[in-house]
CSV table of C-alpha atoms in Angstrom, one decimal:
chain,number,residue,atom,x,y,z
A,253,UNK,CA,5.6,-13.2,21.4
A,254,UNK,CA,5.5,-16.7,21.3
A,255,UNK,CA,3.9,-20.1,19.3
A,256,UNK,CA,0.9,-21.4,20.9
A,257,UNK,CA,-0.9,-24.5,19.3
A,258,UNK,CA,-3.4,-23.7,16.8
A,259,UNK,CA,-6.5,-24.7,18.9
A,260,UNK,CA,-9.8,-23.4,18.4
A,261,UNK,CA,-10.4,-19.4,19.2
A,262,UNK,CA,-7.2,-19.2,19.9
A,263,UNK,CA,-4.6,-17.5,17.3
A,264,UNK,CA,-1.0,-19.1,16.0
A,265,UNK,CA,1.3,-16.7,17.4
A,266,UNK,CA,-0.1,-15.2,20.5
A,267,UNK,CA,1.6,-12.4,23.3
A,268,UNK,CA,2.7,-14.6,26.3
A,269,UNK,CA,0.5,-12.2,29.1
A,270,UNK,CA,-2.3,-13.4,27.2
A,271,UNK,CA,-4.8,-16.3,27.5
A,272,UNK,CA,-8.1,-17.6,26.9
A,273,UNK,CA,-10.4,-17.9,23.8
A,274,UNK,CA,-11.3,-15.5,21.7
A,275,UNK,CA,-15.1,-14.7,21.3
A,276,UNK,CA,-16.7,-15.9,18.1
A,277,UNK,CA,-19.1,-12.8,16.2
A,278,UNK,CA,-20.0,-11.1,13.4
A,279,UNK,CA,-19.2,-8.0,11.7
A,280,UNK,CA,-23.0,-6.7,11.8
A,281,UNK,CA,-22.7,-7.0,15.4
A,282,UNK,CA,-19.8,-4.8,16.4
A,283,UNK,CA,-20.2,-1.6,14.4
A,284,UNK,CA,-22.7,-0.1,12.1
A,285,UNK,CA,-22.1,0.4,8.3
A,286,UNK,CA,-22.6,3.5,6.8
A,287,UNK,CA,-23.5,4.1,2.7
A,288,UNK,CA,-21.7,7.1,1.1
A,289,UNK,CA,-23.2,9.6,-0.6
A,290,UNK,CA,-22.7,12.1,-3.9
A,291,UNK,CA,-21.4,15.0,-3.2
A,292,UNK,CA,-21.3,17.0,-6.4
A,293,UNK,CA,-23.7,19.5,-4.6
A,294,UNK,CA,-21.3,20.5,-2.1
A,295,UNK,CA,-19.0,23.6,-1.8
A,296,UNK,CA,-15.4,23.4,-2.2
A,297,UNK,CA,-13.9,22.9,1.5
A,298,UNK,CA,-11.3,21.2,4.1
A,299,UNK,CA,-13.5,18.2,4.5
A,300,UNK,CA,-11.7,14.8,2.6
A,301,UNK,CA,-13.8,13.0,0.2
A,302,UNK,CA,-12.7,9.6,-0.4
A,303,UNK,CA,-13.7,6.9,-3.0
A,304,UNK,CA,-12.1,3.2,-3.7
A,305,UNK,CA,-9.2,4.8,-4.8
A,306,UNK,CA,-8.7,7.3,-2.1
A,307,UNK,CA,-8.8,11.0,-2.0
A,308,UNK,CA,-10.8,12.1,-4.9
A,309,UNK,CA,-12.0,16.1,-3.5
A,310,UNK,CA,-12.7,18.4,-0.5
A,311,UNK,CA,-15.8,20.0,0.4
A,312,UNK,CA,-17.6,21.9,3.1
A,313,UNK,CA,-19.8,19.2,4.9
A,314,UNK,CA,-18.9,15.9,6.6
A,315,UNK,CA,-20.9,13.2,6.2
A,316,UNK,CA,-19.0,11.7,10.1
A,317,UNK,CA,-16.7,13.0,12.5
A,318,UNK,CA,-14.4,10.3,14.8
A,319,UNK,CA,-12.6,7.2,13.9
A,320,UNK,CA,-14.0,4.5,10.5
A,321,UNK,CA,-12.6,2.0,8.6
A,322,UNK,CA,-13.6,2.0,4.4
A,323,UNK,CA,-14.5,-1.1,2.4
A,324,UNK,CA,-15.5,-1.1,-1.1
A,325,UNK,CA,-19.1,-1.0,-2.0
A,326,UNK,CA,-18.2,-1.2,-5.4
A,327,UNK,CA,-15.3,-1.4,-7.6
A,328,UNK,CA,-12.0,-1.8,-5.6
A,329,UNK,CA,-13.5,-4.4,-2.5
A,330,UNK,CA,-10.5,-5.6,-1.5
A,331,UNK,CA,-8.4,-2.3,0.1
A,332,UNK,CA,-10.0,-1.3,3.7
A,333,UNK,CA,-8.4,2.0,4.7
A,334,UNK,CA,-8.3,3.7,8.2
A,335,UNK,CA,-9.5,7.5,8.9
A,336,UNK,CA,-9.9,9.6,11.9
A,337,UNK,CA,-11.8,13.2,11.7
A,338,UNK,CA,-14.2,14.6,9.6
A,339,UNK,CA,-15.1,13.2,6.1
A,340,UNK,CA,-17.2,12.2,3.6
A,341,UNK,CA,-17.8,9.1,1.5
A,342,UNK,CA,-18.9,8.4,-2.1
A,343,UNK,CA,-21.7,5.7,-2.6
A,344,UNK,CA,-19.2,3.7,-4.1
A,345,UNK,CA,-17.9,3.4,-0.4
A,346,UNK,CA,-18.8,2.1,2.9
A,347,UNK,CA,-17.7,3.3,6.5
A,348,UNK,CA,-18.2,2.2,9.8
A,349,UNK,CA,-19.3,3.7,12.8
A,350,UNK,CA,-20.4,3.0,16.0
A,351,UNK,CA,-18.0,0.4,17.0
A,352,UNK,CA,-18.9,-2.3,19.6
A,353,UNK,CA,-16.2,-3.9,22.2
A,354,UNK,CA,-13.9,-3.5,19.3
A,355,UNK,CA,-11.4,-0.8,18.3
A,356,UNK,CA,-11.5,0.5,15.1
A,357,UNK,CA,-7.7,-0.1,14.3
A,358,UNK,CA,-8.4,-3.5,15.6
A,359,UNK,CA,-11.1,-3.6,12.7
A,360,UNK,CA,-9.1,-2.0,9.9
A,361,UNK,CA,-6.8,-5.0,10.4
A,362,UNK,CA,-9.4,-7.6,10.5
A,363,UNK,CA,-10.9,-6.2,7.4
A,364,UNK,CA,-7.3,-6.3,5.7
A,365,UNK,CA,-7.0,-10.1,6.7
A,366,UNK,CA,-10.6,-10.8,4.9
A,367,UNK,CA,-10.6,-12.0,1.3
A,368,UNK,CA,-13.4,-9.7,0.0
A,369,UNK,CA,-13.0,-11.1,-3.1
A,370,UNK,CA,-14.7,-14.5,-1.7
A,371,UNK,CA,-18.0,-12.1,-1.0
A,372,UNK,CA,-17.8,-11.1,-4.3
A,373,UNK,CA,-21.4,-11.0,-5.3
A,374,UNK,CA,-21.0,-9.6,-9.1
A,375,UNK,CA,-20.0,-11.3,-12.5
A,376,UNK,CA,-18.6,-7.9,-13.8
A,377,UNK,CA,-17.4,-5.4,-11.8
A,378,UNK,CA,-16.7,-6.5,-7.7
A,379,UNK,CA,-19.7,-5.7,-5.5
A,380,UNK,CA,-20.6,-6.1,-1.8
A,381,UNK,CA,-23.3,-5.8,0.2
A,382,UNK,CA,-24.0,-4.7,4.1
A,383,UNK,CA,-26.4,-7.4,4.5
A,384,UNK,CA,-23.5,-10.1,2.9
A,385,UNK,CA,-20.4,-8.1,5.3
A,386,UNK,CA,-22.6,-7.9,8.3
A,387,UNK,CA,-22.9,-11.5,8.0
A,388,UNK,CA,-19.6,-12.4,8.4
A,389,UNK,CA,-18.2,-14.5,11.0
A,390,UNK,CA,-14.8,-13.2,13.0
A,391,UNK,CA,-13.0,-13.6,16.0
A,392,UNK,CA,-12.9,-11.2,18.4
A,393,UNK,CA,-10.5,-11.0,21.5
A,394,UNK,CA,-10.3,-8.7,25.1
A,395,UNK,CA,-9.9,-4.6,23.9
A,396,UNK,CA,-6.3,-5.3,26.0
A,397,UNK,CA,-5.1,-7.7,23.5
A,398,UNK,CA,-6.5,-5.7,20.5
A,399,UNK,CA,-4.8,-2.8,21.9
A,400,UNK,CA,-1.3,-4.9,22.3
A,401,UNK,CA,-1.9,-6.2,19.1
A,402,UNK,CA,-2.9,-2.5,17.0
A,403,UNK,CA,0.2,-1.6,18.6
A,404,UNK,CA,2.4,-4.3,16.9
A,405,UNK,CA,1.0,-3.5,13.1
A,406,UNK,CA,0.6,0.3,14.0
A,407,UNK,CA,4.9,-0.1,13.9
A,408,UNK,CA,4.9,-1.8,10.8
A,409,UNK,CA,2.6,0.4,8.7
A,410,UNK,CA,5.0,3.4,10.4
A,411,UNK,CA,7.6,1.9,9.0
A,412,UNK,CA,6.0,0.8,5.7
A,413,UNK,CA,4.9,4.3,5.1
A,414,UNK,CA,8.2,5.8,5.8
A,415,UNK,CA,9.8,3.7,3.6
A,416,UNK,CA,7.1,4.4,1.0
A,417,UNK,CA,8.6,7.9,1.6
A,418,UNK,CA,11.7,7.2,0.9
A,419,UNK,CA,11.4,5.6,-2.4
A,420,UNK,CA,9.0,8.0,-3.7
A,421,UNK,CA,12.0,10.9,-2.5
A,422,UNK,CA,14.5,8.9,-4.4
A,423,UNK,CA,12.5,8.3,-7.2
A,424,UNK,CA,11.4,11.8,-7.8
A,425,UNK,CA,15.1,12.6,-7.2
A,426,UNK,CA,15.8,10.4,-10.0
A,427,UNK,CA,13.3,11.9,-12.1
A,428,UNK,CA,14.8,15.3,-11.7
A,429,UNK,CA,18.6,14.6,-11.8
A,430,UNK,CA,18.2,13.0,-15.1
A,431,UNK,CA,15.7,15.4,-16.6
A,432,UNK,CA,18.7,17.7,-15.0
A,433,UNK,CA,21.9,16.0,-16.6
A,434,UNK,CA,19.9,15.4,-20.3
A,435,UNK,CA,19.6,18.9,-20.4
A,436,UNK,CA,23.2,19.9,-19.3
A,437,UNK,CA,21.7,21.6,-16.4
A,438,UNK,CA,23.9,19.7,-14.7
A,439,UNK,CA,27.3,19.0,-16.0
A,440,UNK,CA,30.6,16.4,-14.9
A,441,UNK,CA,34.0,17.7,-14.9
A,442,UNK,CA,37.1,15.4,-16.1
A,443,UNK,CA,39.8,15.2,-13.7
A,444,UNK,CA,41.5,18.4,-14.8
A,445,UNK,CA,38.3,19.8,-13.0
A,446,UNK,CA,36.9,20.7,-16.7
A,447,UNK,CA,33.7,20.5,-18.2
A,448,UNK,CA,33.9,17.7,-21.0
A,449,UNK,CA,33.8,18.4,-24.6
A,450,UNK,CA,30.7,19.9,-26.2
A,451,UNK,CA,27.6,17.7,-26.2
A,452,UNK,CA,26.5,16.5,-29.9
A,453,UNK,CA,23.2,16.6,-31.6
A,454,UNK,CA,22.4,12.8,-32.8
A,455,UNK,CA,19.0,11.0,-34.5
A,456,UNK,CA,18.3,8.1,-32.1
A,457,UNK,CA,18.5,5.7,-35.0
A,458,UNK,CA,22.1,6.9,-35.0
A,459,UNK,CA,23.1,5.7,-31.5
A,460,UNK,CA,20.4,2.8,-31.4
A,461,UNK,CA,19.8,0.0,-33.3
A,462,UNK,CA,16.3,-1.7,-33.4
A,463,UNK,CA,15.8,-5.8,-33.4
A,464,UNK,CA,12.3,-7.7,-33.2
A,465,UNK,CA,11.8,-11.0,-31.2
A,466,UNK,CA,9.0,-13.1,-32.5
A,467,UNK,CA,8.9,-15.3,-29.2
A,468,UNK,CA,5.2,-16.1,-27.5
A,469,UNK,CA,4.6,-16.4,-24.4
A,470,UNK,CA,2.2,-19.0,-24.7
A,471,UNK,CA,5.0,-21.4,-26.5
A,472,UNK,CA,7.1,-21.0,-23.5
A,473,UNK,CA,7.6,-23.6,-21.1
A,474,UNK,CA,7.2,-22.5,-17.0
A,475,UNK,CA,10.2,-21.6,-15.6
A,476,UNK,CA,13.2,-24.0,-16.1
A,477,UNK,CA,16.7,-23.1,-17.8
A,478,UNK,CA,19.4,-20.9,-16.6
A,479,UNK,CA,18.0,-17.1,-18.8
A,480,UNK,CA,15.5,-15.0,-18.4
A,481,UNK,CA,12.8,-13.7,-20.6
A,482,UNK,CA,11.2,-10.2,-19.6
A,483,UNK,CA,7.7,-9.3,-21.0
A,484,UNK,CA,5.5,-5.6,-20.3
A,485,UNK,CA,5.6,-6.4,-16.3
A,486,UNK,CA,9.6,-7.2,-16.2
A,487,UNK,CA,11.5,-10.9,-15.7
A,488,UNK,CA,8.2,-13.4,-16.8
A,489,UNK,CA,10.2,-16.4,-16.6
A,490,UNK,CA,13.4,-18.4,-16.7
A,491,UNK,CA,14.1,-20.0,-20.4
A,492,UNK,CA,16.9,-22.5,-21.8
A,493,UNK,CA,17.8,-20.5,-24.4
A,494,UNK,CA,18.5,-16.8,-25.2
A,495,UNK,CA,18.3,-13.8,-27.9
A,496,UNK,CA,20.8,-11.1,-27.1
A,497,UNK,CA,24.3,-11.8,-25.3
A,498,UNK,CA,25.2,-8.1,-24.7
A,499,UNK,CA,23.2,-5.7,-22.4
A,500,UNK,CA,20.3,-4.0,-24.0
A,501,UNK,CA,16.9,-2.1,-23.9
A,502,UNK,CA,13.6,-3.9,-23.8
A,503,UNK,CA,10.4,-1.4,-24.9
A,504,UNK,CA,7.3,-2.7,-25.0
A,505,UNK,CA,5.5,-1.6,-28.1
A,506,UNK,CA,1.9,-3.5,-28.2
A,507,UNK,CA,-0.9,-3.7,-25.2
A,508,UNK,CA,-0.5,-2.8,-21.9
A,509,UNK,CA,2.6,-1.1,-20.5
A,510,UNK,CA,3.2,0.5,-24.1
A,511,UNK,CA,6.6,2.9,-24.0
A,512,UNK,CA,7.6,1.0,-20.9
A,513,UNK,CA,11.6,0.7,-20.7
A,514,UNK,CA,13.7,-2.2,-19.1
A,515,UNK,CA,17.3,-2.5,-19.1
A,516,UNK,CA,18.1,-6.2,-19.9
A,517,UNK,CA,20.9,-7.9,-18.6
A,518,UNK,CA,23.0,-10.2,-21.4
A,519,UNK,CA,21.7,-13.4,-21.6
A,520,UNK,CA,18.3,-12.9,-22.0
A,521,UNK,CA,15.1,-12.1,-24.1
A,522,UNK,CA,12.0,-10.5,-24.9
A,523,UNK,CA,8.4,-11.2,-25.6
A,524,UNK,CA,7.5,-10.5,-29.6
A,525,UNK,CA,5.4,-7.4,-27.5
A,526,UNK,CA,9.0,-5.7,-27.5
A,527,UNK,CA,11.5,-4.3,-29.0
A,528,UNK,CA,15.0,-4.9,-28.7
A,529,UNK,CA,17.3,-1.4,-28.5
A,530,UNK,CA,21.0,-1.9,-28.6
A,531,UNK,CA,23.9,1.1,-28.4
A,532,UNK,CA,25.7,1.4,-30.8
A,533,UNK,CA,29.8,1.6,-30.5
A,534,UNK,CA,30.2,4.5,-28.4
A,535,UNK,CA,27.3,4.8,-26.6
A,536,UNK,CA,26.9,3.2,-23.3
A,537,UNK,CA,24.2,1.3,-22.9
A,538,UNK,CA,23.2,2.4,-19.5
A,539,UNK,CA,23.5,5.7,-20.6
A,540,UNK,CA,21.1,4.9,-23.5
A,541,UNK,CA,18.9,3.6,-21.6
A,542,UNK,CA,17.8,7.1,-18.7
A,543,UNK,CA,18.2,8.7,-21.8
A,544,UNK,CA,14.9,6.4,-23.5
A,545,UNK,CA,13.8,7.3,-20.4
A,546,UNK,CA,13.7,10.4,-20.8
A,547,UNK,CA,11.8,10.7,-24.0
A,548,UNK,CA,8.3,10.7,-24.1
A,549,UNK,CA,6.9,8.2,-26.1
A,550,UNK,CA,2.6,9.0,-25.5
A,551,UNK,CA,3.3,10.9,-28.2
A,552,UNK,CA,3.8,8.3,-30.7
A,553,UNK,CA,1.4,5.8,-29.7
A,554,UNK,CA,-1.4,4.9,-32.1
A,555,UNK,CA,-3.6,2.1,-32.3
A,556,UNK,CA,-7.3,2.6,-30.6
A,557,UNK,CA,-8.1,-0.8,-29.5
A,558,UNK,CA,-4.5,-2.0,-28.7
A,559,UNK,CA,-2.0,0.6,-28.4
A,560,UNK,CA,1.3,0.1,-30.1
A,561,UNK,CA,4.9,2.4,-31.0
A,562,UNK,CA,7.0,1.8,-34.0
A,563,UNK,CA,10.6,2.7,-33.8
A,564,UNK,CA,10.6,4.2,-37.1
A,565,UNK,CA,8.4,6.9,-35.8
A,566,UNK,CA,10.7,7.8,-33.1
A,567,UNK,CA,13.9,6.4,-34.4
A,568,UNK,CA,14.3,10.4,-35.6
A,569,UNK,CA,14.0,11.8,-32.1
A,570,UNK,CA,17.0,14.3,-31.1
A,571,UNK,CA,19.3,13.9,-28.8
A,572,UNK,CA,21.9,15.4,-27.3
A,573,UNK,CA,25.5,12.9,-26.9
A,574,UNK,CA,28.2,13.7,-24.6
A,575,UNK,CA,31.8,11.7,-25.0
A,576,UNK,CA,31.7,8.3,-23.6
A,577,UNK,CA,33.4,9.3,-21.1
A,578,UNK,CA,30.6,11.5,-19.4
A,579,UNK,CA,28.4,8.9,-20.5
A,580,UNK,CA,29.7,6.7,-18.4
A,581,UNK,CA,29.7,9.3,-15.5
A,582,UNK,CA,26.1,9.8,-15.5
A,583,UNK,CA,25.6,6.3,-15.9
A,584,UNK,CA,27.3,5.5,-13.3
A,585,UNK,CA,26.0,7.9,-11.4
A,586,UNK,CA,22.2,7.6,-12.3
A,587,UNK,CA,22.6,3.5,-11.7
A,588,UNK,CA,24.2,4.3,-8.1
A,589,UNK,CA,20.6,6.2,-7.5
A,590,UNK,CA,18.7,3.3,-9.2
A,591,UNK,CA,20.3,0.3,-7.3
A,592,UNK,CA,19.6,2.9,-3.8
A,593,UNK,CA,15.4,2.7,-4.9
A,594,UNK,CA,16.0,-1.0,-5.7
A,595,UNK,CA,17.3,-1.9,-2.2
A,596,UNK,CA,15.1,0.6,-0.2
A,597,UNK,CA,12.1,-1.2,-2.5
A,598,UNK,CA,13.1,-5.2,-0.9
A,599,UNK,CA,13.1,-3.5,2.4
A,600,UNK,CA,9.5,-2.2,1.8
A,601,UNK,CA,8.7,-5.5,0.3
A,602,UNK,CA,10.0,-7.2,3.6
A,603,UNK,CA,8.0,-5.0,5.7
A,604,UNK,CA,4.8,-5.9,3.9
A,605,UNK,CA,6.0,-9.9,4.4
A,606,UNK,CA,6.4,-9.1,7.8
A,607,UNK,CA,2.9,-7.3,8.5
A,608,UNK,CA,1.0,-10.2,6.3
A,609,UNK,CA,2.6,-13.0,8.5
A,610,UNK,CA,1.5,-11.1,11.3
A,611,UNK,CA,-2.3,-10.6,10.0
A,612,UNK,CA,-2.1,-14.5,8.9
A,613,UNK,CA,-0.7,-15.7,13.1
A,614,UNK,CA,-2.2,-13.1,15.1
A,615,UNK,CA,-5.6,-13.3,14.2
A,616,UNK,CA,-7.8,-16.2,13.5
């Protein structure tokens, strides 16, 4: 692959056995756009239905058989997905048939290097048209190149879905290991290869302690100092100042992301949205924290219009303590498996950096 000047019809980063300009179009020009259809009346079946969101049923009748790309009608505009077989479509989805001089991977990856939002043609909820996406003007180039080029981002998405994969194994390993451990299912023996002492039956106020942070984010200046501040999506910003010196739990209690756990590194602080859950002596604070995790806090959540948890409605939840020193076994342990997912996560995050530089240089 190599850098070729950006000159008209011709893209940034080009294969070298290729050359020319590519053709100007439109999208109404190369393929047909089908409108989806309800499909309440049909019979349970093997045929996929899919919506904006994906999946949502089967049935017994296909509304087209052979290769489409999706794009929102309605709703979610801005996610084109790729299908090959028999389906069927909601109306809040479009499909495309009848592909002209184009592939239909070549299109699934011109449609993910559109902005549909910019066609946006709703004030409330997204919406497009066939008349406003037929209109659209793209480039097109030979079927040899789109081939070479489907090729290229056909290896990335391999790899981005088997990394997806990967994570979701380790994360539902994760899941089940420390349902496992909190349970004594699964049990650490000391070096004398001995189960550790009897586990103990504690009040969560008795091995946490609760603080309140009355910080804003709107009195918060963008991102300078040498701390961090986390708020109901994780690390918001960097700060000049700081709440809590030793390691700790952030929960968010109010609005979106209610119940939501991070473990805070010293040095840091939280949004007035959270709480602030520290160990008490004894009690690791790693270990405190997959074992918040493991507590289900729906079921103290009140509040209709903006949800919100108290600690003093779960500060009397049970648990079950083991000696510090098999606390800090399955800390350890549980961490080694959470720092795993956090490194196979930058490599999917990579991959998608890769695949969007290529959608931004290969096409035009």
């Amino acid at each position: 692959m190599t850098k070729v000047p950006n000159t008209l019809l011709i893209p940034k980063l080009r294969f070298p056995e290729f050359e020319g300009g590519w053709k100007k179009n439109e999208i109404g020009r190369i393929l047909t756009i089908g409108s989806g259809k309800d499909y309440k009346h049909l019979l349970s079946g093997d045929i996929p239905v899919f919506g904006t969101g994906g999946q949502m049923s089967r049935v017994n009748k296909f509304l087209y058989d052979g290769e489409s790309v999706f794009i929102g009608r309605k709703g979610t505009i801005n996610k084109p997905g790729y299908f090959k077989g028999k389906f069927w479509t909601v109306d809040t989805l479009f499909y495309t048939h009848s592909f002209q001089n184009v592939l239909p991977k070549f299109v699934l990856y011109l449609f993910e290097n559109i902005n549909w939002l910019n066609y946006n043609e709703a004030s409330g909820v997204p919406s497009l048209s066939k008349s406003t996406i037929e209109k659209i003007g793209i480039n097109i180039p030979t079927i040899t190149e789109q081939v070479k080029i489907c090729k290229t981002l056909s290896l990335i998405d391999t790899r981005i879905q088997t990394q997806s994969k990967i994570i979701q194994q380790l994360e539902t390993l994760m899941q089940n290991l420390r349902e496992r451990l909190f349970v004594q299912q699964v049990r650490f023996k000391n070096n004398n290869r001995n189960l550790y002492s009897k586990w103990e039956e504690r009040k969560l106020k008795d091995i946490a302690i609760k603080k309140s942070s009355n910080i804003s984010a709107n009195k918060i200046e963008e991102n300078f100092g040498d701390y961090v501040i986390y708020g109901a999506s994780g690390i918001l910003k960097k700060i000049d100042f700081y709440e809590e010196e030793n390691d700790y739990i952030g929960i968010v209690k109010d609005g979106a992301g209610v119940g939501r756990l991070f473990y805070c590194n010293g040095k840091s602080s939280v949004l007035g949205t959270m709480d602030i859950i520290e160990p008490t002596t004894g009690i690791n604070a790693y270990f405190l924290f997959y074992l918040l995790s493991c507590i289900d806090f729906s079921k103290y959540v009140s509040g209709s219009t903006i949800p919100h948890i108290y600690f003093k409605d779960y500060k009397n939840e049970k648990c079950s303590i083991p000696s510090l020193e098999e606390q800090n076994r399955i800390a350890s342990f549980l961490l080694s498996i959470s720092n795993k997912i956090e490194i196979e996560k930058q490599q999917l995050l990579n991959y998608e950096k890769q695949k969007k530089y290529l959608l931004q240089n290969l096409f035009i």
